[in-house]
Amino acid sequence: MRYKKYMVTLPSILDNDFYKFTMQQCVVKLFPKAKARYRFINRGRHRFPPGFAAALRASVETMAGLKLSSGEKRWLCQVCPYFDPVYLDFLQGYRYDPSEVRIEQEGEEVHVFIEGYWYRTILWEVPLLCLISENFYALQNGQRESDETVVAKTKQKIEGYAKMGVTVAEFGTRRRHSFHVHDLVVKTLKAHGSPFVGTSNVHLARVHQTKPIGTHAHEWFMFHAAKYGFKMANTMALEHWIDVYRGDLGIALSDTFTTDEFFEIFDKKFARLFDGVRHDSGDPLVFADKTINHYKSLGIDPLSKTIIFSDSLNYDRVQTIAEHCNGRIGISFGIGTNFTNDVGLKPMNIVIKMTEAMPESEAWTPVVKLSDEPMKHTGDEASIALAKAALQIN
C-alpha cells in the first residue's frame, strides 16, 4: 500500500490518552501557576527525512483549531463523573497554542521542545508523538500491510487473549502507525473480543463506545519532586491524587523513582485506598513478586488488588506474566505498539518527557525519572546523581 504526501491532522481534541485529561484536572485545581518544559527523545535513533520539521510544524499549526464539542462534553459528563463541571467548562474553552512548541531539524535529527503553563502544555505530549509517528511513515512512503491484514492480526491476538483468560486494554496512541490503523484496531478489538476492556484513547473510546482507561503518568511524580523534594515526591503525588479523585481512578504508577522507593511509602493507607499499581519498567515477574509480598506484609489479600502491566507487551510476554501471577493477584494488561503499529514496518521508539518544572514562585528545576530499567532513566546526569543520593539509590 503506497502513501502520498498529505497533511497529517488529528480528528478531535479528545484524540489523546486519558491520563492527560485526568492529570490536567488536577493541575488546574492544584497548580494553576506552575510551568513545565518537555523535550522529544528519539530512543530508536530514527533518521528523519528532509522536510520533516516543516511537515510536523504544519500538523501542529492545525491543532489550534481543535475544540471540545458539546456532544463530546456531554459524553464526558456521562462516562467520567469525577470530571467536575468547572474542569469541563475549562476544557471546552481550551485551545492548543502552537507557539508553545518549538521544532528544529538538523540533517536527519529532529528536536522538539515544549514550554508553557503546565495546565496547558500537559496536553501536547501524546498528540505530538502521534504526529511525529504518522508524518514519519507518510514522508517515507513506506508500504504497510493491508487493512485486511491488520484486522486479521488484531482479531487473532484478541482471540488468543480470550483463550488465555486475561483482560486487555489498548494503550497504543503515542506510537501508532496512523490514526486510520489505530481506529481499525480499536474497532476490531471491540467487535471481536470479550477480553477487551477499553482504550487509553478518549476519542476512540467515545467513537467505539468503550471505556477510557488511565490514571496518571510519570510527570505527575516528577513535578512533585521539583515542588516538594525527592523524598516527599511519591507521598505528595498520591495524597494530591486522593484529594482530587476521592477513590476514583485508583491505579498508582510505581516506577518514577524505582519501585523499591515507591513501596517504602506505599503504606497501608495508600495500599487500601488504591485499587492496584501499574508496571511500566523492569522485570515484570520480579515486580509481581514484590507487589504480592508488599500487600501480604500489610495484611492485604493480593487477590483483592490488581497489577496493570504495560511495558512493551506482546502475546508471549503476556502469557509468561499471566502464568506467573495466576491465582496470586489480580492482573490486566495495557498493550500499546503491538496493537497499533504492527503493520509490517519497524515501529518507532520515541517519547516526550518533562525536563524542567517551575512550581509557583520558584525557579526552573530539572526533573528526572529513575526507572526500574536504567536505560529508561531521563534527566541530566547531575540531577540523576542528586536524586539517587537523596533517595539512597545505588
Short mmCIF file of C-alpha atoms in Angstrom, two decimals:
data_model
loop_
_atom_site.label_atom_id
_atom_site.label_comp_id
_atom_site.label_asym_id
_atom_site.label_seq_id
_atom_site.Cartn_x
_atom_site.Cartn_y
_atom_site.Cartn_z
CA MET A 1 0.00 0.00 0.00
CA ARG A 2 1.56 3.29 -1.15
CA TYR A 3 1.11 6.62 0.63
CA LYS A 4 1.06 10.03 -0.94
CA LYS A 5 2.32 13.01 0.99
CA TYR A 6 -0.57 14.62 2.84
CA MET A 7 -1.30 16.86 5.77
CA VAL A 8 -1.42 14.79 8.95
CA THR A 9 -4.11 16.09 11.30
CA LEU A 10 -5.96 14.91 14.37
CA PRO A 11 -9.74 14.28 14.33
CA SER A 12 -10.59 15.62 17.78
CA ILE A 13 -9.18 17.32 20.85
CA LEU A 14 -10.00 14.03 22.61
CA ASP A 15 -7.54 12.16 20.36
CA ASN A 16 -5.21 11.89 23.34
CA ASP A 17 -4.52 9.49 26.19
CA PHE A 18 -6.98 9.61 29.06
CA TYR A 19 -4.37 10.23 31.75
CA LYS A 20 -3.55 13.58 30.17
CA PHE A 21 -7.03 14.85 30.97
CA THR A 22 -7.15 13.28 34.44
CA MET A 23 -3.83 14.91 35.30
CA GLN A 24 -4.87 18.20 33.70
CA GLN A 25 -7.86 18.49 36.03
CA CYS A 26 -5.50 18.07 38.99
CA VAL A 27 -3.09 20.68 37.67
CA VAL A 28 -5.90 23.18 37.05
CA LYS A 29 -7.10 22.68 40.63
CA LEU A 30 -3.80 22.46 42.49
CA PHE A 31 -1.01 24.06 40.45
CA PRO A 32 -2.54 26.66 38.12
CA LYS A 33 0.60 28.84 38.10
CA ALA A 34 3.15 26.07 37.57
CA LYS A 35 5.13 25.90 34.33
CA ALA A 36 6.74 22.97 32.56
CA ARG A 37 9.26 22.17 29.86
CA TYR A 38 9.35 18.97 27.78
CA ARG A 39 11.55 17.60 25.04
CA PHE A 40 11.37 14.86 22.43
CA ILE A 41 13.65 11.84 22.94
CA ASN A 42 14.42 9.69 19.89
CA ARG A 43 15.17 6.43 21.69
CA GLY A 44 15.19 4.44 18.47
CA ARG A 45 17.61 6.84 16.76
CA HIS A 46 15.31 7.06 13.77
CA ARG A 47 16.56 9.08 10.81
CA PHE A 48 14.10 11.72 9.74
CA PRO A 49 13.71 12.59 6.05
CA PRO A 50 14.28 16.09 4.60
CA GLY A 51 11.37 18.42 5.23
CA PHE A 52 10.13 16.52 8.27
CA ALA A 53 10.23 19.51 10.62
CA ALA A 54 8.18 21.58 8.17
CA ALA A 55 5.59 18.82 7.82
CA LEU A 56 5.36 18.41 11.59
CA ARG A 57 5.04 22.16 12.09
CA ALA A 58 2.18 22.26 9.58
CA SER A 59 0.41 19.49 11.53
CA VAL A 60 0.96 21.29 14.82
CA GLU A 61 -0.49 24.52 13.45
CA THR A 62 -3.74 22.74 12.60
CA MET A 63 -4.20 21.77 16.25
CA ALA A 64 -5.08 25.37 17.13
CA GLY A 65 -8.49 24.69 15.58
CA LEU A 66 -9.36 21.73 17.80
CA LYS A 67 -12.01 22.25 20.45
CA LEU A 68 -14.30 20.19 22.64
CA SER A 69 -17.73 19.88 21.05
CA SER A 70 -20.95 19.99 23.01
CA GLY A 71 -21.53 16.31 22.24
CA GLU A 72 -18.08 15.36 23.49
CA LYS A 73 -18.65 17.36 26.66
CA ARG A 74 -21.96 15.61 27.33
CA TRP A 75 -20.29 12.24 26.81
CA LEU A 76 -17.51 13.10 29.28
CA CYS A 77 -20.15 14.12 31.83
CA GLN A 78 -21.82 10.73 31.49
CA VAL A 79 -18.79 8.41 31.50
CA CYS A 80 -16.43 10.40 33.74
CA PRO A 81 -18.44 11.69 36.73
CA TYR A 82 -15.20 12.58 38.53
CA PHE A 83 -14.63 15.39 35.98
CA ASP A 84 -16.34 18.34 37.62
CA PRO A 85 -18.29 21.00 35.69
CA VAL A 86 -15.61 23.64 36.23
CA TYR A 87 -12.98 21.47 34.57
CA LEU A 88 -15.24 20.51 31.67
CA ASP A 89 -16.07 24.17 31.09
CA PHE A 90 -12.34 24.89 31.11
CA LEU A 91 -11.68 22.08 28.64
CA GLN A 92 -14.40 23.35 26.34
CA GLY A 93 -12.63 26.71 26.24
CA TYR A 94 -9.13 25.25 25.90
CA ARG A 95 -7.24 25.73 22.61
CA TYR A 96 -3.82 24.41 21.70
CA ASP A 97 -1.28 27.22 21.27
CA PRO A 98 1.30 26.13 18.65
CA SER A 99 3.71 28.83 19.87
CA GLU A 100 4.32 26.59 22.92
CA VAL A 101 6.06 24.08 20.62
CA ARG A 102 9.49 24.59 19.01
CA ILE A 103 10.58 22.22 16.23
CA GLU A 104 14.09 22.08 14.74
CA GLN A 105 15.77 19.80 12.21
CA GLU A 106 19.49 19.29 11.67
CA GLY A 107 20.07 16.82 8.88
CA GLU A 108 18.37 13.59 9.91
CA GLU A 109 17.88 14.69 13.53
CA VAL A 110 14.73 16.38 14.80
CA HIS A 111 14.38 18.28 18.06
CA VAL A 112 11.07 19.20 19.66
CA PHE A 113 10.64 21.34 22.76
CA ILE A 114 7.51 22.42 24.67
CA GLU A 115 7.26 25.21 27.22
CA GLY A 116 4.44 27.00 29.00
CA TYR A 117 2.00 26.80 31.89
CA TRP A 118 1.72 23.17 32.95
CA TYR A 119 -2.08 23.15 32.84
CA ARG A 120 -1.80 23.97 29.12
CA THR A 121 1.33 22.13 27.98
CA ILE A 122 0.31 18.87 29.64
CA LEU A 123 -1.89 18.00 26.64
CA TRP A 124 0.86 18.27 24.00
CA GLU A 125 2.92 15.12 24.60
CA VAL A 126 0.72 12.37 23.19
CA PRO A 127 -0.66 14.24 20.13
CA LEU A 128 2.85 15.36 19.20
CA LEU A 129 4.12 11.79 19.34
CA CYS A 130 1.18 10.70 17.15
CA LEU A 131 2.00 13.39 14.62
CA ILE A 132 5.72 12.59 14.66
CA SER A 133 4.98 8.92 14.04
CA GLU A 134 2.38 9.38 11.31
CA ASN A 135 4.39 12.06 9.49
CA PHE A 136 7.46 9.82 9.65
CA TYR A 137 5.73 6.96 7.86
CA ALA A 138 3.87 9.22 5.44
CA LEU A 139 7.01 11.05 4.29
CA GLN A 140 8.92 7.81 3.86
CA ASN A 141 6.17 6.45 1.61
CA GLY A 142 6.58 3.09 3.33
CA GLN A 143 4.49 0.12 2.29
CA ARG A 144 2.47 -1.23 5.18
CA GLU A 145 0.25 -4.27 5.37
CA SER A 146 -3.30 -4.01 4.10
CA ASP A 147 -6.27 -3.13 6.26
CA GLU A 148 -7.47 -6.72 5.91
CA THR A 149 -4.18 -7.99 7.34
CA VAL A 150 -4.28 -5.51 10.22
CA VAL A 151 -7.81 -6.63 11.09
CA ALA A 152 -6.91 -10.32 10.83
CA LYS A 153 -3.84 -9.94 13.06
CA THR A 154 -5.77 -7.93 15.64
CA LYS A 155 -8.58 -10.48 15.68
CA GLN A 156 -6.07 -13.31 16.14
CA LYS A 157 -4.47 -11.51 19.08
CA ILE A 158 -7.68 -10.74 20.93
CA GLU A 159 -8.97 -14.28 20.41
CA GLY A 160 -5.67 -15.56 21.82
CA TYR A 161 -6.05 -13.37 24.92
CA ALA A 162 -9.60 -14.67 25.33
CA LYS A 163 -8.33 -18.25 25.40
CA MET A 164 -5.66 -17.16 27.88
CA GLY A 165 -8.37 -15.82 30.19
CA VAL A 166 -6.92 -12.32 30.65
CA THR A 167 -8.31 -8.83 30.10
CA VAL A 168 -6.51 -6.32 27.90
CA ALA A 169 -6.78 -2.62 27.09
CA GLU A 170 -5.37 -0.79 24.10
CA PHE A 171 -2.62 1.69 25.10
CA GLY A 172 -1.08 2.42 21.70
CA THR A 173 -1.88 6.06 20.97
CA ARG A 174 1.61 7.52 21.29
CA ARG A 175 3.43 5.32 18.79
CA ARG A 176 0.65 4.31 16.44
CA HIS A 177 1.35 3.95 12.74
CA SER A 178 -1.52 6.28 11.90
CA PHE A 179 -4.93 7.28 13.15
CA HIS A 180 -6.51 5.10 10.46
CA VAL A 181 -4.72 1.98 11.72
CA HIS A 182 -5.46 2.90 15.33
CA ASP A 183 -9.18 3.31 14.59
CA LEU A 184 -9.22 0.00 12.73
CA VAL A 185 -7.55 -1.81 15.63
CA VAL A 186 -9.93 -0.47 18.30
CA LYS A 187 -12.94 -1.21 16.10
CA THR A 188 -11.73 -4.79 15.67
CA LEU A 189 -10.96 -5.27 19.35
CA LYS A 190 -14.41 -4.05 20.34
CA ALA A 191 -16.15 -6.26 17.76
CA HIS A 192 -14.24 -9.49 18.35
CA GLY A 193 -13.05 -9.62 21.91
CA SER A 194 -14.74 -10.07 25.26
CA PRO A 195 -11.31 -9.67 26.99
CA PHE A 196 -11.12 -6.11 25.61
CA VAL A 197 -11.93 -3.68 28.42
CA GLY A 198 -11.18 -0.29 26.86
CA THR A 199 -8.67 2.09 25.35
CA SER A 200 -6.45 4.87 26.62
CA ASN A 201 -7.55 6.99 23.65
CA VAL A 202 -10.51 9.14 24.70
CA HIS A 203 -11.75 9.95 21.19
CA LEU A 204 -11.77 6.30 20.13
CA ALA A 205 -13.41 5.28 23.41
CA ARG A 206 -16.27 7.61 22.52
CA VAL A 207 -16.46 6.57 18.86
CA HIS A 208 -16.46 2.84 19.64
CA GLN A 209 -18.46 3.06 22.88
CA THR A 210 -15.89 1.55 25.17
CA LYS A 211 -14.22 2.67 28.39
CA PRO A 212 -11.45 5.32 28.50
CA ILE A 213 -8.67 3.94 30.68
CA GLY A 214 -5.83 5.60 32.58
CA THR A 215 -4.87 7.48 35.74
CA HIS A 216 -1.56 9.35 35.84
CA ALA A 217 1.90 9.32 34.24
CA HIS A 218 5.49 9.80 35.39
CA GLU A 219 5.34 13.58 35.00
CA TRP A 220 2.86 13.75 37.90
CA PHE A 221 5.51 12.39 40.27
CA MET A 222 8.39 14.21 38.57
CA PHE A 223 6.71 17.57 39.16
CA HIS A 224 6.09 16.73 42.81
CA ALA A 225 9.82 16.08 43.23
CA ALA A 226 10.53 19.59 41.90
CA LYS A 227 7.91 21.04 44.25
CA TYR A 228 8.46 19.01 47.42
CA GLY A 229 11.81 17.24 47.01
CA PHE A 230 12.63 13.68 46.02
CA LYS A 231 11.87 12.17 49.43
CA MET A 232 8.33 13.56 49.52
CA ALA A 233 7.50 13.25 45.81
CA ASN A 234 5.68 9.90 45.85
CA THR A 235 3.80 10.66 49.04
CA MET A 236 2.60 14.10 47.96
CA ALA A 237 1.71 12.90 44.47
CA LEU A 238 -0.52 10.15 45.88
CA GLU A 239 -2.03 12.41 48.54
CA HIS A 240 -2.97 15.01 45.93
CA TRP A 241 -4.45 12.35 43.68
CA ILE A 242 -6.65 11.17 46.53
CA ASP A 243 -7.65 14.75 47.35
CA VAL A 244 -8.95 15.29 43.81
CA TYR A 245 -10.42 11.89 42.92
CA ARG A 246 -11.61 10.63 46.33
CA GLY A 247 -11.20 6.94 45.50
CA ASP A 248 -11.81 7.01 41.73
CA LEU A 249 -9.02 6.28 39.24
CA GLY A 250 -7.19 4.12 41.74
CA ILE A 251 -4.24 2.61 39.88
CA ALA A 252 -0.91 4.05 41.06
CA LEU A 253 2.18 4.25 38.85
CA SER A 254 5.09 2.88 40.85
CA ASP A 255 8.38 3.30 39.00
CA THR A 256 9.13 7.03 38.68
CA PHE A 257 11.87 6.77 41.32
CA THR A 258 12.15 2.95 41.30
CA THR A 259 9.59 0.54 42.66
CA ASP A 260 11.60 -0.16 45.80
CA GLU A 261 11.44 3.53 46.73
CA PHE A 262 7.73 3.63 45.94
CA PHE A 263 6.87 0.70 48.19
CA GLU A 264 8.69 2.38 51.10
CA ILE A 265 5.90 4.99 51.22
CA PHE A 266 3.05 2.84 49.87
CA ASP A 267 1.77 2.10 53.38
CA LYS A 268 -1.50 0.51 54.48
CA LYS A 269 -3.42 3.74 53.91
CA PHE A 270 -2.35 4.04 50.27
CA ALA A 271 -2.45 0.29 49.66
CA ARG A 272 -6.08 0.14 50.79
CA LEU A 273 -7.19 3.33 49.04
CA PHE A 274 -5.66 2.46 45.67
CA ASP A 275 -7.08 -0.45 43.69
CA GLY A 276 -3.64 -1.50 42.49
CA VAL A 277 -0.45 -0.47 40.75
CA ARG A 278 0.86 -0.20 37.19
CA HIS A 279 4.07 -1.83 35.99
CA ASP A 280 5.97 0.12 33.33
CA SER A 281 9.62 -0.95 33.54
CA GLY A 282 11.95 -3.67 34.75
CA ASP A 283 11.34 -7.40 35.06
CA PRO A 284 7.55 -7.91 35.31
CA LEU A 285 7.87 -11.15 37.24
CA VAL A 286 10.15 -9.58 39.83
CA PHE A 287 7.73 -6.68 40.09
CA ALA A 288 4.80 -9.05 40.57
CA ASP A 289 6.56 -10.87 43.40
CA LYS A 290 7.50 -7.58 45.12
CA THR A 291 3.93 -6.32 44.84
CA ILE A 292 2.38 -9.52 46.16
CA ASN A 293 4.81 -9.65 49.07
CA HIS A 294 4.22 -5.98 49.86
CA TYR A 295 0.44 -6.44 50.08
CA LYS A 296 0.89 -9.54 52.24
CA SER A 297 3.21 -7.63 54.58
CA LEU A 298 0.41 -5.11 55.13
CA GLY A 299 -2.19 -7.80 55.81
CA ILE A 300 -3.95 -7.19 52.48
CA ASP A 301 -5.09 -10.05 50.26
CA PRO A 302 -3.25 -9.58 46.92
CA LEU A 303 -6.24 -11.09 45.10
CA SER A 304 -8.24 -8.01 46.15
CA LYS A 305 -5.79 -5.83 44.21
CA THR A 306 -4.69 -5.54 40.58
CA ILE A 307 -1.45 -5.05 38.69
CA ILE A 308 -1.78 -3.36 35.29
CA PHE A 309 1.17 -4.47 33.16
CA SER A 310 2.00 -2.01 30.37
CA ASP A 311 5.67 -2.34 29.41
CA SER A 312 6.37 -3.39 25.78
CA LEU A 313 3.88 -6.22 25.81
CA ASN A 314 3.18 -8.84 23.18
CA TYR A 315 1.37 -12.17 23.28
CA ASP A 316 4.33 -14.20 24.61
CA ARG A 317 5.16 -11.71 27.38
CA VAL A 318 1.52 -11.57 28.45
CA GLN A 319 1.35 -15.36 28.60
CA THR A 320 4.51 -15.57 30.74
CA ILE A 321 3.23 -12.93 33.16
CA ALA A 322 -0.24 -14.46 33.37
CA GLU A 323 1.15 -17.90 34.19
CA HIS A 324 3.37 -16.40 36.89
CA CYS A 325 0.57 -14.39 38.53
CA ASN A 326 -2.40 -16.72 38.12
CA GLY A 327 -4.20 -17.24 41.43
CA ARG A 328 -1.83 -14.87 43.26
CA ILE A 329 -3.00 -11.33 42.39
CA GLY A 330 -5.44 -9.65 40.03
CA ILE A 331 -3.92 -8.73 36.66
CA SER A 332 -4.76 -6.87 33.48
CA PHE A 333 -2.69 -5.71 30.51
CA GLY A 334 -2.30 -2.48 28.59
CA ILE A 335 -0.93 -3.27 25.15
CA GLY A 336 0.38 -0.45 23.00
CA THR A 337 2.63 -0.60 19.96
CA ASN A 338 1.99 -4.30 19.37
CA PHE A 339 -1.62 -3.37 18.64
CA THR A 340 -1.34 -0.03 16.85
CA ASN A 341 1.94 -0.30 14.95
CA ASP A 342 2.17 -3.96 13.96
CA VAL A 343 1.84 -3.32 10.22
CA GLY A 344 4.98 -4.83 8.71
CA LEU A 345 7.19 -1.78 9.31
CA LYS A 346 9.68 -1.09 12.11
CA PRO A 347 7.78 0.58 14.97
CA MET A 348 9.14 3.86 16.26
CA ASN A 349 10.67 4.07 19.74
CA ILE A 350 10.02 7.68 20.75
CA VAL A 351 8.95 9.54 23.87
CA ILE A 352 8.43 13.09 25.10
CA LYS A 353 9.37 13.73 28.73
CA MET A 354 9.16 16.63 31.13
CA THR A 355 12.66 18.04 31.64
CA GLU A 356 12.08 21.00 33.97
CA ALA A 357 9.31 22.31 36.18
CA MET A 358 8.69 25.72 37.71
CA PRO A 359 6.43 25.40 40.75
CA GLU A 360 4.66 28.58 41.78
CA SER A 361 7.02 31.46 42.70
CA GLU A 362 10.05 29.20 42.36
CA ALA A 363 12.89 28.73 39.86
CA TRP A 364 13.10 26.27 36.98
CA THR A 365 14.08 22.91 38.48
CA PRO A 366 15.37 19.93 36.45
CA VAL A 367 13.25 16.79 36.85
CA VAL A 368 14.26 13.16 36.48
CA LYS A 369 12.80 9.69 36.19
CA LEU A 370 14.64 6.78 37.81
CA SER A 371 13.02 3.84 36.09
CA ASP A 372 13.40 0.21 37.17
CA GLU A 373 15.11 -0.13 33.78
CA PRO A 374 18.23 2.12 33.81
CA MET A 375 18.05 2.61 30.04
CA LYS A 376 14.74 4.41 30.62
CA HIS A 377 16.17 6.96 33.06
CA THR A 378 15.55 10.55 31.94
CA GLY A 379 17.20 13.77 33.11
CA ASP A 380 20.70 15.23 33.08
CA GLU A 381 23.49 13.33 34.81
CA ALA A 382 23.87 15.79 37.67
CA SER A 383 20.16 15.70 38.51
CA ILE A 384 20.04 11.91 38.31
CA ALA A 385 23.02 11.71 40.66
CA LEU A 386 21.33 14.14 43.05
CA ALA A 387 18.10 12.11 43.04
CA LYS A 388 19.98 8.87 43.70
CA ALA A 389 21.88 10.46 46.57
CA ALA A 390 18.73 11.89 48.14
CA LEU A 391 16.91 8.58 47.87
CA GLN A 392 19.99 6.49 48.73
CA ILE A 393 19.76 4.53 45.49
CA ASN A 394 22.92 2.84 44.23
#
